[in-house]
Amino acid sequence: MLYSRLFSGISFLVFALALGATLRLAVAERTWPITTGNTRYFKDLAQRQPPLARSALRAAVQLNPRDSAAWMELGLAAERDGDKEQAAACLLEAEKVDRQYQPAWTSTNFFFRRANDLQFWRAAKRAAAMSYDDPAPLIELADHREPNAIAALERLGNSAHLERGYLRYLMGQSRWQEAEEVAARLSLLGDAVDRELLLNFTDHLIEANQGGAALTMWNRLQQFPSADRATRGILVNRNFERQPSGHGFDWRVTQPPRGSVHWEPSKLEFWLAGSTPDACTLLEQWVMLDPGRYRLRFGYRTEGLAEETGLRWTVRHGGREEASSPLLVRAPRRVPNGNVAEWNFRVTKAGLYELAWIYRRVPGTTHQEGHAELAFAGLEAP
Amino acid sequence: MRIDFLRSALAAGLALQLTASQGFAAATVPPIGTVVTAGAFRLNRATVRSNGTLFEGAMVETGAAPARMDLISGARLEVESESTVRVFGGRLVLERGATQLARAAGFATGFLVEARGLTIQPDASAATTRIVLIGERRIEVSALAGSIQVFNSGGLLVAKIASGKALALEPHWMPGRARMTGRLVTQGSHYLLTDETTNITVEVSGSALTKSDLSRSLGQRVEVTGSGYRGTAVEVAQVTPAPPAAGTAPAGGAPTGTAPAGAGGAGGAASGAAISATMIAVIGGVAAAAVVGGLAASGSLGGSTAAPVSR
């Protein structure tokens, strides 16, 4: 009986407390729009009624002087109305009460538009230090004020995040020389997360026919695993000991249409299907060459292909075929170590060349499906 | 409270000094305006929150929140949510979604909006225009305040939209063909027709027509089909009596004989309680239909099941 009464009493007390809390919340909700600290009403009003924006936002910042969003909106509204001094004061106040990214970013933009260098770089440096998103918009502003990327980076305060952003930005603008400088700084950090970006940059340099810069960049990647040093006139990963990366000066492997390709250490094997097109590229590598004669030595085997396999090597420069090897003859797989062959060619200009192993059906022959295997390919100057 | 006041006064003083300082260097590329939104948006494919600075050719993609752009030229643009625009100092290219253009009174006219090959130009400096891309081909243009002119990709005027009216337009609609509906009037020795949908007045002529053909239709509400619109005249192949517009007197019931060019037009058509399905005008390779309640008056405008231009 006693327990029952005690239980009822506790239940009643809990119910009363819950009711009280609910009532307090309800009262608070009703009075919320006019209580100190709630600026949402005025900010909403400013958005809905642009002519009233400034007075509404003034009321908002009076209610809550620590509301940085209201200060920023008031600053931008003042700027729209041509009141630059008021705008600057509000944005500086926003920065003072909120030391996060957004107020600094807003000030950066405002002082950029006002062409106030001193304040622009102060705010931009602050924003850069707190930037966690894509820094491209900040970099674009900085680049308009300081077109020298390295100088701009110094002013913004060096950081790997900014350097990555700058590298992407400069690549997008094809500003290779500055991009090289930024990439060099980034590569010194040796951070594995930068590997893909730097490989991508090397590919862009090659596409832009910046062979020398690409070679330098490629060799800066040595600190990352799986990148062999490249030099002029030498092929990288000549024994296929590592899986071709498809980047920079490493092999780029293309699966033949409707066929397949398989890599294992020291062997690259292609399967050409019966429906493989009459011509396709199987393997390519960029190489820097000086004018002169070169000898390509390679080991290969075939199975199922015709006597005239359709396989050959080509050297391309500037999108044009400069030299083409004779057709490779059939080299049965049962022959130990395959067939070691050589091909001599000459180039007349220094630059970036693309060595490719291609398949091209010989006119007058029928296409036969089969395997083609490459064990090594090395270049030397005789 | 006093500390707050002092702090504000200090900030204002500092700001005044900063904005008045002489250490400015001219920006290499001048900005063309600002963009502000309540959420995040994409500026030149990079995510930005709250606000940003616009340069010539900037691409702005809004997300869930609309964005407001204030340009130095005086143009003010509301880019609606889930829209993509490319903005220049004197024009905006709408690539996706919808936008609303307003201009601060007193600024010179001349700001253009381009969408799907059409150029939309408000007439007055304080005009407000809303442009919405619908589906793959349609553009809906509303003159919320002030009137609008619409030009095709060749620069020919294809529609004049009066204040408070809207048109649904589809460019690349059987280029070279024309179809217009309105009252045939004379001005001197010329036969003129003001299309009720587009409000465009053209001279009607055609080697296949005799003077008596045209005289018979004078003052009547007719539909003309033909070709060769070059901004002033249409080479008409056929003139047929048009069915009476709903809510108006039947054609021929009260011929007016003459009417001032540009009068009536889209306003009269759009103000009807309903608009007949034949009220699709085709002019300068652009099909146009009046919009009522946000929908094209004729359901046949758009898609591949469009009504034939000529019969």
mmCIF file of N, CA and C in Angstrom, chain A residues 47 50 65-66 71-72 76 79-80 84-85 88-89 92-93 96-97 102 105-106 109-119 132-134 136-137 140-141 143-145 147, chain B residues 4 7-8 10-12 14-16 18-21 23-31 33-34 36-38 43-53 55 68 70 76:
data_model
loop_
_atom_site.group_PDB
_atom_site.id
_atom_site.type_symbol
_atom_site.label_atom_id
_atom_site.label_comp_id
_atom_site.label_asym_id
_atom_site.label_seq_id
_atom_site.Cartn_x
_atom_site.Cartn_y
_atom_site.Cartn_z
ATOM 1 N N GLN A 47 15.360 39.511 -45.944
ATOM 2 C CA GLN A 47 15.366 38.763 -47.210
ATOM 3 C C GLN A 47 14.081 38.966 -47.983
ATOM 4 N N PRO A 50 13.558 43.573 -49.386
ATOM 5 C CA PRO A 50 14.861 44.221 -49.610
ATOM 6 C C PRO A 50 14.907 45.711 -49.244
ATOM 7 N N PRO A 65 24.556 41.209 -30.895
ATOM 8 C CA PRO A 65 25.778 41.766 -31.521
ATOM 9 C C PRO A 65 26.802 40.700 -31.883
ATOM 10 N N ARG A 66 26.574 39.463 -31.469
ATOM 11 C CA ARG A 66 27.525 38.404 -31.811
ATOM 12 C C ARG A 66 27.060 37.573 -32.996
ATOM 13 N N TRP A 71 25.730 40.617 -39.230
ATOM 14 C CA TRP A 71 26.704 41.682 -39.548
ATOM 15 C C TRP A 71 27.112 41.604 -41.024
ATOM 16 N N MET A 72 27.347 40.389 -41.480
ATOM 17 C CA MET A 72 27.770 40.237 -42.888
ATOM 18 C C MET A 72 26.666 40.691 -43.837
ATOM 19 N N LEU A 76 26.830 43.692 -46.542
ATOM 20 C CA LEU A 76 26.579 43.529 -47.978
ATOM 21 C C LEU A 76 25.414 44.419 -48.431
ATOM 22 N N GLU A 79 26.769 47.831 -48.765
ATOM 23 C CA GLU A 79 27.559 47.948 -49.996
ATOM 24 C C GLU A 79 26.636 48.133 -51.201
ATOM 25 N N ARG A 80 25.541 47.369 -51.222
ATOM 26 C CA ARG A 80 24.576 47.506 -52.329
ATOM 27 C C ARG A 80 24.036 48.924 -52.409
ATOM 28 N N LYS A 84 29.845 52.463 -48.448
ATOM 29 C CA LYS A 84 31.038 51.624 -48.325
ATOM 30 C C LYS A 84 31.623 51.640 -46.906
ATOM 31 N N GLU A 85 31.579 52.798 -46.256
ATOM 32 C CA GLU A 85 32.158 52.878 -44.910
ATOM 33 C C GLU A 85 31.378 51.986 -43.939
ATOM 34 N N ALA A 88 32.154 48.369 -44.667
ATOM 35 C CA ALA A 88 33.447 47.928 -44.119
ATOM 36 C C ALA A 88 33.357 47.729 -42.620
ATOM 37 N N ALA A 89 32.689 48.662 -41.930
ATOM 38 C CA ALA A 89 32.578 48.562 -40.471
ATOM 39 C C ALA A 89 31.840 47.288 -40.072
ATOM 40 N N LEU A 92 34.000 44.138 -40.769
ATOM 41 C CA LEU A 92 35.077 44.015 -39.781
ATOM 42 C C LEU A 92 34.515 43.548 -38.445
ATOM 43 N N GLU A 93 33.326 44.031 -38.123
ATOM 44 C CA GLU A 93 32.678 43.611 -36.876
ATOM 45 C C GLU A 93 32.358 42.113 -36.941
ATOM 46 N N LYS A 96 35.316 40.255 -36.213
ATOM 47 C CA LYS A 96 35.711 40.356 -34.807
ATOM 48 C C LYS A 96 34.921 39.371 -33.933
ATOM 49 N N VAL A 97 33.622 39.255 -34.227
ATOM 50 C CA VAL A 97 32.795 38.402 -33.358
ATOM 51 C C VAL A 97 32.833 36.929 -33.778
ATOM 52 N N GLN A 102 33.853 32.126 -42.776
ATOM 53 C CA GLN A 102 32.894 32.892 -43.567
ATOM 54 C C GLN A 102 33.071 34.413 -43.474
ATOM 55 N N TRP A 105 36.129 35.366 -45.448
ATOM 56 C CA TRP A 105 35.881 35.239 -46.882
ATOM 57 C C TRP A 105 35.062 36.429 -47.395
ATOM 58 N N THR A 106 34.055 36.825 -46.614
ATOM 59 C CA THR A 106 33.203 37.940 -47.032
ATOM 60 C C THR A 106 34.011 39.237 -47.079
ATOM 61 N N ASN A 109 36.296 39.341 -50.138
ATOM 62 C CA ASN A 109 35.588 39.753 -51.351
ATOM 63 C C ASN A 109 35.311 41.251 -51.363
ATOM 64 N N PHE A 110 34.848 41.742 -50.218
ATOM 65 C CA PHE A 110 34.505 43.173 -50.155
ATOM 66 C C PHE A 110 35.734 44.032 -50.425
ATOM 67 N N PHE A 111 36.838 43.725 -49.739
ATOM 68 C CA PHE A 111 38.027 44.564 -49.908
ATOM 69 C C PHE A 111 38.666 44.355 -51.284
ATOM 70 N N PHE A 112 38.397 43.204 -51.890
ATOM 71 C CA PHE A 112 38.831 43.041 -53.281
ATOM 72 C C PHE A 112 38.072 44.025 -54.159
ATOM 73 N N ARG A 113 36.752 44.054 -53.973
ATOM 74 C CA ARG A 113 35.928 44.954 -54.799
ATOM 75 C C ARG A 113 36.273 46.414 -54.533
ATOM 76 N N ARG A 114 36.691 46.695 -53.310
ATOM 77 C CA ARG A 114 37.071 48.067 -52.973
ATOM 78 C C ARG A 114 38.514 48.352 -53.374
ATOM 79 N N ALA A 115 39.202 47.355 -53.905
ATOM 80 C CA ALA A 115 40.613 47.496 -54.308
ATOM 81 C C ALA A 115 41.478 47.986 -53.147
ATOM 82 N N ASN A 116 41.166 47.509 -51.943
ATOM 83 C CA ASN A 116 41.952 47.862 -50.765
ATOM 84 C C ASN A 116 42.936 46.714 -50.497
ATOM 85 N N ASP A 117 44.140 46.878 -51.030
ATOM 86 C CA ASP A 117 45.139 45.803 -50.968
ATOM 87 C C ASP A 117 45.445 45.348 -49.547
ATOM 88 N N LEU A 118 45.660 46.322 -48.695
ATOM 89 C CA LEU A 118 46.077 46.007 -47.325
ATOM 90 C C LEU A 118 45.057 45.098 -46.636
ATOM 91 N N GLN A 119 43.816 45.549 -46.668
ATOM 92 C CA GLN A 119 42.758 44.784 -46.010
ATOM 93 C C GLN A 119 42.451 43.489 -46.767
ATOM 94 N N TYR A 132 38.694 25.107 -45.625
ATOM 95 C CA TYR A 132 38.672 23.639 -45.610
ATOM 96 C C TYR A 132 38.050 23.102 -46.893
ATOM 97 N N ASP A 133 37.388 23.980 -47.635
ATOM 98 C CA ASP A 133 36.762 23.591 -48.900
ATOM 99 C C ASP A 133 37.750 23.783 -50.037
ATOM 100 N N ASP A 134 37.222 23.755 -51.243
ATOM 101 C CA ASP A 134 38.021 24.055 -52.428
ATOM 102 C C ASP A 134 38.470 25.521 -52.345
ATOM 103 N N ALA A 136 39.706 27.327 -54.587
ATOM 104 C CA ALA A 136 39.788 27.953 -55.912
ATOM 105 C C ALA A 136 39.211 29.374 -55.954
ATOM 106 N N PRO A 137 38.030 29.629 -55.359
ATOM 107 C CA PRO A 137 37.510 31.009 -55.435
ATOM 108 C C PRO A 137 38.421 32.020 -54.741
ATOM 109 N N GLU A 140 41.389 32.560 -56.955
ATOM 110 C CA GLU A 140 41.068 33.389 -58.123
ATOM 111 C C GLU A 140 41.155 34.872 -57.751
ATOM 112 N N LEU A 141 40.629 35.203 -56.589
ATOM 113 C CA LEU A 141 40.705 36.604 -56.145
ATOM 114 C C LEU A 141 42.166 37.008 -55.954
ATOM 115 N N ASP A 143 44.771 35.769 -57.266
ATOM 116 C CA ASP A 143 45.477 35.799 -58.552
ATOM 117 C C ASP A 143 45.199 37.105 -59.302
ATOM 118 N N HIS A 144 43.994 37.631 -59.133
ATOM 119 C CA HIS A 144 43.692 38.913 -59.777
ATOM 120 C C HIS A 144 44.507 40.047 -59.158
ATOM 121 N N ARG A 145 44.819 39.920 -57.870
ATOM 122 C CA ARG A 145 45.580 40.976 -57.203
ATOM 123 C C ARG A 145 47.086 40.770 -57.350
ATOM 124 N N PRO A 147 49.398 38.416 -59.713
ATOM 125 C CA PRO A 147 49.443 37.374 -60.749
ATOM 126 C C PRO A 147 50.605 36.391 -60.615
ATOM 127 N N ASP B 4 29.920 48.258 -26.158
ATOM 128 C CA ASP B 4 29.447 47.960 -27.518
ATOM 129 C C ASP B 4 29.527 49.194 -28.404
ATOM 130 N N ARG B 7 33.048 50.014 -29.212
ATOM 131 C CA ARG B 7 33.572 49.042 -30.170
ATOM 132 C C ARG B 7 33.086 49.354 -31.587
ATOM 133 N N SER B 8 31.791 49.665 -31.695
ATOM 134 C CA SER B 8 31.219 49.975 -33.002
ATOM 135 C C SER B 8 31.844 51.237 -33.576
ATOM 136 N N LEU B 10 34.747 52.422 -32.899
ATOM 137 C CA LEU B 10 36.134 52.121 -33.270
ATOM 138 C C LEU B 10 36.181 51.412 -34.626
ATOM 139 N N ALA B 11 35.280 50.439 -34.793
ATOM 140 C CA ALA B 11 35.241 49.689 -36.053
ATOM 141 C C ALA B 11 34.899 50.612 -37.210
ATOM 142 N N ALA B 12 33.932 51.509 -36.988
ATOM 143 C CA ALA B 12 33.531 52.429 -38.049
ATOM 144 C C ALA B 12 34.689 53.345 -38.420
ATOM 145 N N LEU B 14 37.886 52.787 -38.007
ATOM 146 C CA LEU B 14 38.919 51.991 -38.680
ATOM 147 C C LEU B 14 38.513 51.740 -40.130
ATOM 148 N N ALA B 15 37.234 51.413 -40.308
ATOM 149 C CA ALA B 15 36.745 51.137 -41.659
ATOM 150 C C ALA B 15 36.874 52.358 -42.537
ATOM 151 N N LEU B 16 36.523 53.519 -41.971
ATOM 152 C CA LEU B 16 36.606 54.761 -42.732
ATOM 153 C C LEU B 16 38.038 55.003 -43.180
ATOM 154 N N LEU B 18 40.342 52.777 -43.475
ATOM 155 C CA LEU B 18 40.785 51.748 -44.414
ATOM 156 C C LEU B 18 40.262 52.004 -45.813
ATOM 157 N N THR B 19 38.978 52.366 -45.901
ATOM 158 C CA THR B 19 38.409 52.554 -47.245
ATOM 159 C C THR B 19 38.933 53.838 -47.874
ATOM 160 N N ALA B 20 39.381 54.770 -47.013
ATOM 161 C CA ALA B 20 39.860 56.035 -47.564
ATOM 162 C C ALA B 20 41.360 56.012 -47.823
ATOM 163 N N SER B 21 42.028 54.923 -47.419
ATOM 164 C CA SER B 21 43.484 54.890 -47.560
ATOM 165 C C SER B 21 43.876 54.901 -49.030
ATOM 166 N N GLY B 23 46.361 53.340 -50.425
ATOM 167 C CA GLY B 23 47.205 52.215 -50.828
ATOM 168 C C GLY B 23 46.546 51.276 -51.813
ATOM 169 N N PHE B 24 45.557 51.747 -52.552
ATOM 170 C CA PHE B 24 44.834 50.861 -53.456
ATOM 171 C C PHE B 24 45.655 50.593 -54.707
ATOM 172 N N ALA B 25 45.561 49.419 -55.150
ATOM 173 C CA ALA B 25 46.122 49.100 -56.465
ATOM 174 C C ALA B 25 44.950 48.657 -57.322
ATOM 175 N N ALA B 26 44.932 49.086 -58.529
ATOM 176 C CA ALA B 26 43.807 48.735 -59.399
ATOM 177 C C ALA B 26 43.781 47.232 -59.620
ATOM 178 N N ALA B 27 42.593 46.640 -59.507
ATOM 179 C CA ALA B 27 42.462 45.202 -59.754
ATOM 180 C C ALA B 27 42.786 44.921 -61.213
ATOM 181 N N THR B 28 43.491 43.828 -61.458
ATOM 182 C CA THR B 28 43.863 43.485 -62.825
ATOM 183 C C THR B 28 42.619 43.303 -63.681
ATOM 184 N N VAL B 29 41.684 42.557 -63.155
ATOM 185 C CA VAL B 29 40.426 42.337 -63.861
ATOM 186 C C VAL B 29 39.311 42.905 -62.989
ATOM 187 N N PRO B 30 38.569 43.873 -63.495
ATOM 188 C CA PRO B 30 37.550 44.466 -62.625
ATOM 189 C C PRO B 30 36.393 43.507 -62.390
ATOM 190 N N PRO B 31 35.886 43.468 -61.175
ATOM 191 C CA PRO B 31 34.709 42.624 -60.915
ATOM 192 C C PRO B 31 33.486 43.250 -61.571
ATOM 193 N N GLY B 33 30.288 42.389 -60.331
ATOM 194 C CA GLY B 33 29.193 42.406 -59.374
ATOM 195 C C GLY B 33 29.392 41.421 -58.248
ATOM 196 N N THR B 34 28.316 41.222 -57.506
ATOM 197 C CA THR B 34 28.372 40.312 -56.357
ATOM 198 C C THR B 34 27.253 39.283 -56.462
ATOM 199 N N VAL B 36 25.000 36.736 -53.788
ATOM 200 C CA VAL B 36 24.710 36.441 -52.380
ATOM 201 C C VAL B 36 23.606 35.393 -52.320
ATOM 202 N N THR B 37 23.761 34.435 -51.438
ATOM 203 C CA THR B 37 22.729 33.414 -51.256
ATOM 204 C C THR B 37 22.663 33.011 -49.784
ATOM 205 N N ALA B 38 21.555 32.411 -49.436
ATOM 206 C CA ALA B 38 21.405 31.977 -48.045
ATOM 207 C C ALA B 38 22.121 30.655 -47.797
ATOM 208 N N LEU B 43 30.528 28.505 -57.889
ATOM 209 C CA LEU B 43 31.042 29.623 -58.678
ATOM 210 C C LEU B 43 32.208 29.085 -59.488
ATOM 211 N N ASN B 44 32.053 29.099 -60.788
ATOM 212 C CA ASN B 44 33.079 28.522 -61.671
ATOM 213 C C ASN B 44 33.451 27.113 -61.211
ATOM 214 N N ARG B 45 32.444 26.341 -60.868
ATOM 215 C CA ARG B 45 32.529 24.926 -60.503
ATOM 216 C C ARG B 45 33.160 24.676 -59.128
ATOM 217 N N ALA B 46 33.379 25.718 -58.357
ATOM 218 C CA ALA B 46 33.894 25.532 -56.994
ATOM 219 C C ALA B 46 32.786 25.928 -56.017
ATOM 220 N N THR B 47 32.681 25.163 -54.940
ATOM 221 C CA THR B 47 31.617 25.444 -53.971
ATOM 222 C C THR B 47 31.969 26.669 -53.127
ATOM 223 N N VAL B 48 31.016 27.558 -53.034
ATOM 224 C CA VAL B 48 31.197 28.791 -52.256
ATOM 225 C C VAL B 48 29.979 28.940 -51.354
ATOM 226 N N ARG B 49 30.201 29.451 -50.154
ATOM 227 C CA ARG B 49 29.072 29.672 -49.256
ATOM 228 C C ARG B 49 28.790 31.162 -49.113
ATOM 229 N N SER B 50 27.539 31.478 -49.028
ATOM 230 C CA SER B 50 27.048 32.822 -48.694
ATOM 231 C C SER B 50 27.213 33.873 -49.793
ATOM 232 N N ASN B 51 28.426 34.188 -50.186
ATOM 233 C CA ASN B 51 28.577 35.286 -51.146
ATOM 234 C C ASN B 51 29.881 35.174 -51.907
ATOM 235 N N GLY B 52 29.961 35.913 -52.994
ATOM 236 C CA GLY B 52 31.179 35.888 -53.795
ATOM 237 C C GLY B 52 31.215 37.072 -54.744
ATOM 238 N N THR B 53 32.328 37.192 -55.433
ATOM 239 C CA THR B 53 32.524 38.282 -56.385
ATOM 240 C C THR B 53 32.450 37.719 -57.797
ATOM 241 N N PHE B 55 33.111 37.874 -61.885
ATOM 242 C CA PHE B 55 33.931 38.418 -62.959
ATOM 243 C C PHE B 55 33.259 38.086 -64.284
ATOM 244 N N ARG B 68 21.092 35.902 -55.325
ATOM 245 C CA ARG B 68 20.822 37.248 -55.823
ATOM 246 C C ARG B 68 22.125 37.835 -56.344
ATOM 247 N N ASP B 70 23.943 41.267 -57.871
ATOM 248 C CA ASP B 70 23.879 42.707 -58.111
ATOM 249 C C ASP B 70 25.064 43.079 -58.979
ATOM 250 N N ARG B 76 19.883 43.766 -61.481
ATOM 251 C CA ARG B 76 19.765 42.912 -60.297
ATOM 252 C C ARG B 76 19.081 41.627 -60.736
#
